[in-house]
PDB file of C-alpha atoms and ligand atoms in Angstrom:
ATOM      1  CA  MET A   5       0.000   0.000   0.000  1.00  0.00           C
ATOM      2  CA  SER A   6       1.527   3.307  -1.021  1.00  0.00           C
ATOM      3  CA  CYS A   7       0.476   6.948  -1.092  1.00  0.00           C
ATOM      4  CA  ARG A   8      -1.230   7.945  -4.352  1.00  0.00           C
ATOM      5  CA  LEU A   9       0.403  11.360  -4.146  1.00  0.00           C
ATOM      6  CA  CYS A  10       4.010  10.882  -2.987  1.00  0.00           C
ATOM      7  CA  GLY A  11       4.443   7.117  -3.396  1.00  0.00           C
ATOM      8  CA  SER A  12       5.621   6.639   0.205  1.00  0.00           C
ATOM      9  CA  GLN A  13       4.872   3.397   2.058  1.00  0.00           C
ATOM     10  CA  GLU A  14       4.382   5.364   5.282  1.00  0.00           C
ATOM     11  CA  VAL A  15       0.652   4.970   5.009  1.00  0.00           C
ATOM     12  CA  GLN A  16      -1.614   4.001   7.887  1.00  0.00           C
ATOM     13  CA  ARG A  17      -5.299   3.253   8.188  1.00  0.00           C
ATOM     14  CA  ILE A  18      -7.342   5.863  10.094  1.00  0.00           C
ATOM     15  CA  GLU A  19     -10.961   6.291  11.154  1.00  0.00           C
ATOM     16  CA  PRO A  20     -13.268   5.736   9.288  1.00  0.00           C
ATOM     17  CA  ASP A  21     -11.350   2.668   8.217  1.00  0.00           C
ATOM     18  CA  GLU A  22     -11.649   3.022   4.454  1.00  0.00           C
ATOM     19  CA  TYR A  23      -9.274   6.037   4.699  1.00  0.00           C
ATOM     20  CA  LEU A  24      -5.475   6.090   4.740  1.00  0.00           C
ATOM     21  CA  TYR A  25      -3.112   8.761   6.035  1.00  0.00           C
ATOM     22  CA  CYS A  26       0.376   9.316   4.635  1.00  0.00           C
ATOM     23  CA  SER A  27       2.763  10.631   7.272  1.00  0.00           C
ATOM     24  CA  ASN A  28       5.328  11.545   4.611  1.00  0.00           C
ATOM     25  CA  CYS A  29       3.218  14.150   2.762  1.00  0.00           C
ATOM     26  CA  GLY A  30       0.120  14.531   4.972  1.00  0.00           C
ATOM     27  CA  PHE A  31      -2.250  13.313   2.250  1.00  0.00           C
ATOM     28  CA  ILE A  32      -5.411  11.433   3.260  1.00  0.00           C
ATOM     29  CA  MET A  33      -6.990   9.184   0.646  1.00  0.00           C
ATOM     30  CA  ILE A  34      -9.854   6.779   0.375  1.00  0.00           C
ATOM     31  CA  GLU A  35      -8.665   3.244  -0.288  1.00  0.00           C
ATOM     32  CA  LEU A  36      -8.457   2.179  -3.918  1.00  0.00           C
ATOM     33  CA  LYS A  37     -11.480  -0.120  -3.977  1.00  0.00           C
ATOM     34  CA  GLU A  38     -13.742   2.689  -2.685  1.00  0.00           C
ATOM     35  CA  LEU A  39     -13.006   5.068  -5.590  1.00  0.00           C
ATOM     36  CA  PRO A  40     -16.287   5.951  -7.330  1.00  0.00           C
ATOM     37  CA  GLU A  41     -17.067   4.930 -10.905  1.00  0.00           C
ATOM     38  CA  PRO A  42     -17.390   7.709 -13.503  1.00  0.00           C
ATOM     39  CA  VAL A  43     -21.165   7.175 -13.717  1.00  0.00           C
ATOM     40  CA  GLU A  44     -21.507   7.848  -9.981  1.00  0.00           C
ATOM     41  CA  GLU A  45     -19.356  10.933 -10.324  1.00  0.00           C
ATOM     42  CA  ILE A  46     -21.328  12.467 -13.178  1.00  0.00           C
ATOM     43  CA  GLU A  47     -24.624  11.918 -11.351  1.00  0.00           C
ATOM     44  CA  ARG A  48     -23.261  13.777  -8.372  1.00  0.00           C
ATOM     45  CA  TYR A  49     -21.814  16.655 -10.427  1.00  0.00           C
ATOM     46  CA  ASP A  50     -25.065  17.172 -12.299  1.00  0.00           C
ATOM     47  CA  GLU A  51     -26.733  17.832  -8.921  1.00  0.00           C
ATOM     48  CA  HIS A  52     -24.415  20.746  -8.157  1.00  0.00           C
ATOM     49  CA  ASP A  53     -25.858  24.208  -8.634  1.00  0.00           C
ATOM     50  CA  ASN A  54     -22.733  25.698 -10.159  1.00  0.00           C
ATOM     51  CA  SER A  55     -23.986  28.768 -11.912  1.00  0.00           C
ATOM     52  CA  PHE A  56     -24.446  32.499 -11.731  1.00  0.00           C
ATOM     53  CA  SER A  57     -27.898  31.867 -10.271  1.00  0.00           C
ATOM     54  CA  SER A  58     -26.250  30.631  -7.082  1.00  0.00           C
ATOM     55  CA  PRO A  59     -25.022  33.757  -5.214  1.00  0.00           C
ATOM     56  CA  GLY A  60     -22.941  31.779  -2.700  1.00  0.00           C
ATOM     57  CA  TYR A  61     -21.108  30.042  -5.518  1.00  0.00           C
ATOM     58  CA  VAL A  62     -20.329  33.298  -7.320  1.00  0.00           C
ATOM     59  CA  LYS A  63     -19.168  34.943  -4.079  1.00  0.00           C
ATOM     60  CA  MET A  64     -16.797  32.050  -3.432  1.00  0.00           C
ATOM     61  CA  PHE A  65     -14.990  32.844  -6.697  1.00  0.00           C
ATOM     62  CA  HIS A  66     -15.007  36.596  -6.140  1.00  0.00           C
ATOM     63  CA  ASP A  67     -13.377  35.934  -2.773  1.00  0.00           C
ATOM     64  CA  PHE A  68     -10.865  33.570  -4.377  1.00  0.00           C
ATOM     65  CA  ILE A  69      -9.862  36.192  -6.952  1.00  0.00           C
ATOM     66  CA  GLU A  70      -9.576  38.894  -4.280  1.00  0.00           C
ATOM     67  CA  TRP A  71      -7.565  36.626  -2.013  1.00  0.00           C
ATOM     68  CA  GLY A  72      -5.066  35.148  -4.399  1.00  0.00           C
ATOM     69  CA  LEU A  73      -5.295  36.487  -7.920  1.00  0.00           C
ATOM     70  CA  ARG A  74      -5.847  40.239  -7.694  1.00  0.00           C
ATOM     71  CA  ASP A  75      -2.115  40.987  -7.414  1.00  0.00           C
ATOM     72  CA  ILE A  76      -1.026  38.765 -10.308  1.00  0.00           C
ATOM     73  CA  LEU A  77      -3.772  39.277 -12.897  1.00  0.00           C
ATOM     74  CA  ALA A  78      -2.020  42.164 -14.632  1.00  0.00           C
ATOM     75  CA  GLY A  79       0.640  39.740 -15.865  1.00  0.00           C
ATOM     76  CA  VAL A  80      -1.766  37.020 -16.955  1.00  0.00           C
ATOM     77  CA  ASP A  81      -2.888  36.760 -20.584  1.00  0.00           C
ATOM     78  CA  THR A  82      -3.889  33.109 -20.790  1.00  0.00           C
ATOM     79  CA  ALA A  83      -5.457  30.810 -18.241  1.00  0.00           C
ATOM     80  CA  LEU A  84      -6.794  27.295 -17.984  1.00  0.00           C
ATOM     81  CA  ASP A  85      -9.607  26.428 -15.605  1.00  0.00           C
ATOM     82  CA  PHE A  86      -8.925  22.766 -14.851  1.00  0.00           C
ATOM     83  CA  GLY A  87     -12.004  20.900 -13.665  1.00  0.00           C
ATOM     84  CA  ALA A  88     -14.326  23.717 -14.651  1.00  0.00           C
ATOM     85  CA  GLY A  89     -17.503  21.716 -14.033  1.00  0.00           C
ATOM     86  CA  PRO A  90     -20.819  22.413 -15.746  1.00  0.00           C
ATOM     87  CA  GLY A  91     -21.098  26.135 -14.923  1.00  0.00           C
ATOM     88  CA  PRO A  92     -17.812  27.928 -15.582  1.00  0.00           C
ATOM     89  CA  VAL A  93     -18.346  30.903 -13.257  1.00  0.00           C
ATOM     90  CA  LEU A  94     -14.681  31.493 -12.437  1.00  0.00           C
ATOM     91  CA  ALA A  95     -13.787  31.531 -16.138  1.00  0.00           C
ATOM     92  CA  GLU A  96     -16.376  34.236 -16.797  1.00  0.00           C
ATOM     93  CA  LEU A  97     -15.076  36.347 -13.919  1.00  0.00           C
ATOM     94  CA  LEU A  98     -11.505  36.021 -15.209  1.00  0.00           C
ATOM     95  CA  ARG A  99     -12.612  36.963 -18.730  1.00  0.00           C
ATOM     96  CA  GLU A 100     -13.899  40.231 -17.278  1.00  0.00           C
ATOM     97  CA  HIS A 101     -10.236  40.948 -16.521  1.00  0.00           C
ATOM     98  CA  GLY A 102      -9.371  40.500 -20.200  1.00  0.00           C
ATOM     99  CA  ILE A 103      -7.883  37.023 -19.783  1.00  0.00           C
ATOM    100  CA  ASP A 104      -8.191  34.405 -22.499  1.00  0.00           C
ATOM    101  CA  VAL A 105      -9.562  31.470 -20.457  1.00  0.00           C
ATOM    102  CA  SER A 106      -9.701  27.868 -21.692  1.00  0.00           C
ATOM    103  CA  LEU A 107     -11.828  25.267 -19.956  1.00  0.00           C
ATOM    104  CA  TYR A 108     -10.957  21.676 -19.275  1.00  0.00           C
ATOM    105  CA  ASP A 109     -13.070  19.132 -17.460  1.00  0.00           C
ATOM    106  CA  PRO A 110     -13.060  15.353 -17.951  1.00  0.00           C
ATOM    107  CA  PHE A 111     -16.870  15.313 -17.999  1.00  0.00           C
ATOM    108  CA  TYR A 112     -18.011  18.695 -19.315  1.00  0.00           C
ATOM    109  CA  TYR A 113     -15.125  20.051 -21.429  1.00  0.00           C
ATOM    110  CA  HIS A 114     -13.194  16.990 -22.459  1.00  0.00           C
ATOM    111  CA  TYR A 115     -10.626  18.598 -24.750  1.00  0.00           C
ATOM    112  CA  PRO A 116      -7.342  16.913 -23.766  1.00  0.00           C
ATOM    113  CA  GLU A 117      -5.392  18.926 -26.345  1.00  0.00           C
ATOM    114  CA  ARG A 118      -5.905  21.967 -24.113  1.00  0.00           C
ATOM    115  CA  LEU A 119      -3.669  20.299 -21.539  1.00  0.00           C
ATOM    116  CA  ASN A 120      -0.798  20.318 -24.029  1.00  0.00           C
ATOM    117  CA  LYS A 121      -0.619  24.113 -24.236  1.00  0.00           C
ATOM    118  CA  LYS A 122       1.206  26.441 -21.824  1.00  0.00           C
ATOM    119  CA  TYR A 123      -0.593  29.002 -19.690  1.00  0.00           C
ATOM    120  CA  ASP A 124       0.214  31.981 -17.459  1.00  0.00           C
ATOM    121  CA  LEU A 125      -2.276  30.772 -14.856  1.00  0.00           C
ATOM    122  CA  ILE A 126      -4.087  27.540 -14.077  1.00  0.00           C
ATOM    123  CA  THR A 127      -6.984  27.563 -11.656  1.00  0.00           C
ATOM    124  CA  SER A 128      -8.363  24.426 -10.068  1.00  0.00           C
ATOM    125  CA  THR A 129     -11.125  25.074  -7.582  1.00  0.00           C
ATOM    126  CA  GLU A 130     -12.913  22.305  -5.686  1.00  0.00           C
ATOM    127  CA  VAL A 131     -11.149  19.786  -7.938  1.00  0.00           C
ATOM    128  CA  PHE A 132      -8.084  18.356  -6.187  1.00  0.00           C
ATOM    129  CA  GLU A 133     -10.296  16.445  -3.723  1.00  0.00           C
ATOM    130  CA  HIS A 134     -11.739  14.534  -6.731  1.00  0.00           C
ATOM    131  CA  LEU A 135      -8.424  13.425  -8.261  1.00  0.00           C
ATOM    132  CA  HIS A 136      -8.030   9.644  -8.426  1.00  0.00           C
ATOM    133  CA  ASP A 137      -4.363   9.811  -9.453  1.00  0.00           C
ATOM    134  CA  PRO A 138      -3.128  13.116  -8.014  1.00  0.00           C
ATOM    135  CA  ALA A 139       0.579  12.483  -8.711  1.00  0.00           C
ATOM    136  CA  LYS A 140      -0.060  12.139 -12.439  1.00  0.00           C
ATOM    137  CA  GLU A 141      -2.723  14.825 -12.713  1.00  0.00           C
ATOM    138  CA  ILE A 142      -0.684  17.453 -10.851  1.00  0.00           C
ATOM    139  CA  GLU A 143       2.270  16.673 -13.074  1.00  0.00           C
ATOM    140  CA  ILE A 144       0.121  17.346 -16.154  1.00  0.00           C
ATOM    141  CA  LEU A 145      -0.951  20.695 -14.685  1.00  0.00           C
ATOM    142  CA  VAL A 146       2.562  21.802 -13.812  1.00  0.00           C
ATOM    143  CA  ASP A 147       3.732  20.827 -17.306  1.00  0.00           C
ATOM    144  CA  ALA A 148       1.054  23.118 -18.722  1.00  0.00           C
ATOM    145  CA  LEU A 149       2.441  26.142 -16.849  1.00  0.00           C
ATOM    146  CA  LYS A 150       4.944  28.481 -18.444  1.00  0.00           C
ATOM    147  CA  PRO A 151       8.053  29.216 -16.355  1.00  0.00           C
ATOM    148  CA  GLU A 152       7.069  31.473 -13.426  1.00  0.00           C
ATOM    149  CA  ALA A 153       3.370  30.927 -14.141  1.00  0.00           C
ATOM    150  CA  TYR A 154       0.831  30.376 -11.370  1.00  0.00           C
ATOM    151  CA  LEU A 155      -1.283  27.498 -10.132  1.00  0.00           C
ATOM    152  CA  ALA A 156      -4.187  28.570  -7.900  1.00  0.00           C
ATOM    153  CA  VAL A 157      -5.902  25.772  -5.990  1.00  0.00           C
ATOM    154  CA  MET A 158      -8.935  25.663  -3.747  1.00  0.00           C
ATOM    155  CA  THR A 159      -9.683  22.492  -1.773  1.00  0.00           C
ATOM    156  CA  HIS A 160     -10.587  22.320   1.914  1.00  0.00           C
ATOM    157  CA  PHE A 161      -7.569  21.382   4.053  1.00  0.00           C
ATOM    158  CA  HIS A 162      -8.148  18.363   6.268  1.00  0.00           C
ATOM    159  CA  PRO A 163      -7.964  18.799  10.060  1.00  0.00           C
ATOM    160  CA  GLY A 164      -5.456  15.965  10.645  1.00  0.00           C
ATOM    161  CA  PRO A 165      -5.880  12.197  10.970  1.00  0.00           C
ATOM    162  CA  GLU A 166      -7.125  12.418  14.585  1.00  0.00           C
ATOM    163  CA  LYS A 167     -10.040  14.701  13.730  1.00  0.00           C
ATOM    164  CA  PHE A 168     -10.791  13.279  10.297  1.00  0.00           C
ATOM    165  CA  ALA A 169     -13.620  10.943  11.394  1.00  0.00           C
ATOM    166  CA  GLY A 170     -15.968  13.856  12.165  1.00  0.00           C
ATOM    167  CA  TRP A 171     -15.003  16.088   9.242  1.00  0.00           C
ATOM    168  CA  TRP A 172     -17.861  17.103   6.913  1.00  0.00           C
ATOM    169  CA  TYR A 173     -15.907  17.461   3.674  1.00  0.00           C
ATOM    170  CA  LYS A 174     -15.432  13.718   3.188  1.00  0.00           C
ATOM    171  CA  TYR A 175     -19.182  12.947   3.093  1.00  0.00           C
ATOM    172  CA  ASP A 176     -19.403  13.660  -0.634  1.00  0.00           C
ATOM    173  CA  GLU A 177     -18.517  10.236  -2.070  1.00  0.00           C
ATOM    174  CA  THR A 178     -16.708  11.853  -5.002  1.00  0.00           C
ATOM    175  CA  HIS A 179     -14.221  13.483  -2.593  1.00  0.00           C
ATOM    176  CA  VAL A 180     -11.410  10.934  -2.513  1.00  0.00           C
ATOM    177  CA  GLY A 181      -8.216  12.777  -1.517  1.00  0.00           C
ATOM    178  CA  PHE A 182      -7.508  15.433   1.104  1.00  0.00           C
ATOM    179  CA  TYR A 183      -4.592  17.797   1.576  1.00  0.00           C
ATOM    180  CA  ASN A 184      -3.256  20.034   4.316  1.00  0.00           C
ATOM    181  CA  ARG A 185      -0.496  22.630   4.510  1.00  0.00           C
ATOM    182  CA  LYS A 186       2.161  19.924   4.717  1.00  0.00           C
ATOM    183  CA  THR A 187       0.788  18.284   1.570  1.00  0.00           C
ATOM    184  CA  MET A 188       0.867  21.589  -0.305  1.00  0.00           C
ATOM    185  CA  GLU A 189       4.465  22.132   0.809  1.00  0.00           C
ATOM    186  CA  TRP A 190       5.327  18.648  -0.443  1.00  0.00           C
ATOM    187  CA  ILE A 191       3.661  19.418  -3.792  1.00  0.00           C
ATOM    188  CA  ALA A 192       5.570  22.695  -4.137  1.00  0.00           C
ATOM    189  CA  LYS A 193       8.916  21.057  -3.423  1.00  0.00           C
ATOM    190  CA  ASN A 194       8.400  18.029  -5.640  1.00  0.00           C
ATOM    191  CA  TYR A 195       6.909  19.829  -8.622  1.00  0.00           C
ATOM    192  CA  LYS A 196       9.470  22.658  -8.531  1.00  0.00           C
ATOM    193  CA  MET A 197       7.121  25.392  -7.456  1.00  0.00           C
ATOM    194  CA  GLU A 198       7.039  27.919  -4.641  1.00  0.00           C
ATOM    195  CA  ILE A 199       4.099  28.706  -2.428  1.00  0.00           C
ATOM    196  CA  ILE A 200       3.373  32.407  -2.868  1.00  0.00           C
ATOM    197  CA  LYS A 201       0.356  32.443  -0.597  1.00  0.00           C
ATOM    198  CA  ILE A 202      -1.566  29.925   1.497  1.00  0.00           C
ATOM    199  CA  ASP A 203      -4.359  30.312   4.034  1.00  0.00           C
ATOM    200  CA  ASP A 204      -5.293  28.047   6.921  1.00  0.00           C
ATOM    201  CA  PHE A 205      -8.231  26.307   5.401  1.00  0.00           C
ATOM    202  CA  LYS A 206      -8.600  25.998   1.630  1.00  0.00           C
ATOM    203  CA  GLN A 207      -6.578  28.230  -0.708  1.00  0.00           C
ATOM    204  CA  VAL A 208      -3.059  28.101  -2.060  1.00  0.00           C
ATOM    205  CA  LEU A 209      -1.214  29.935  -4.825  1.00  0.00           C
ATOM    206  CA  PHE A 210       1.886  28.282  -6.306  1.00  0.00           C
ATOM    207  CA  GLN A 211       4.394  29.769  -8.713  1.00  0.00           C
ATOM    208  CA  LYS A 212       6.408  27.522 -10.997  1.00  0.00           C
ATOM    209  CA  LYS A 213      10.144  28.055 -10.806  1.00  0.00           C
ATOM    210  CA  ARG A 214      12.110  29.181 -13.810  1.00  0.00           C
TER     211      ARG A 214
HETATM  212 ZN1   ZN B 318       2.180  10.739   0.659  1.00  0.00          ZN
END
């Protein structure tokens, strides 16, 4: 049994017992046999109200832009919203800043060729928790960044293996992997990025090194 993010064997079972904690990178993952099938995932995503008609959803992205992107947007011409979902609200908000935004989503915008281009900014909001093979998928994202480009991620940070059993964020069965500050630091180091900004609960901005 090894960590799906860092590959370490330092993985232990935690409560509830279908979850595993990696003490090397801090990642918590659901065990392999519990990963949902694509048909279960799409059913769940179609239930989401991800649109401009949902004020809370729009505010979340406004806050994300204010928090992490406001200071860098002037230097951003092209962006990719990875895991855009059915209602690409963030993309529309970024377009208002004059940015050429491409969308990629395995279910709603399945255009793999867009992952072969290079961007000034990649956003991935409420996506990392869904990744079945985070090591590979993060590598693809970092490869699609130009040197010194930015990767902005939103995913709720887990409270640690001791408190995980009572944590709400895992109850969505399509949420299969959970990160904390230590995990984000591991990602930065291993994918040759720096953390420009991180908060205590869900947002991180990386910059790819030269
Ligand atoms: Zn790990």
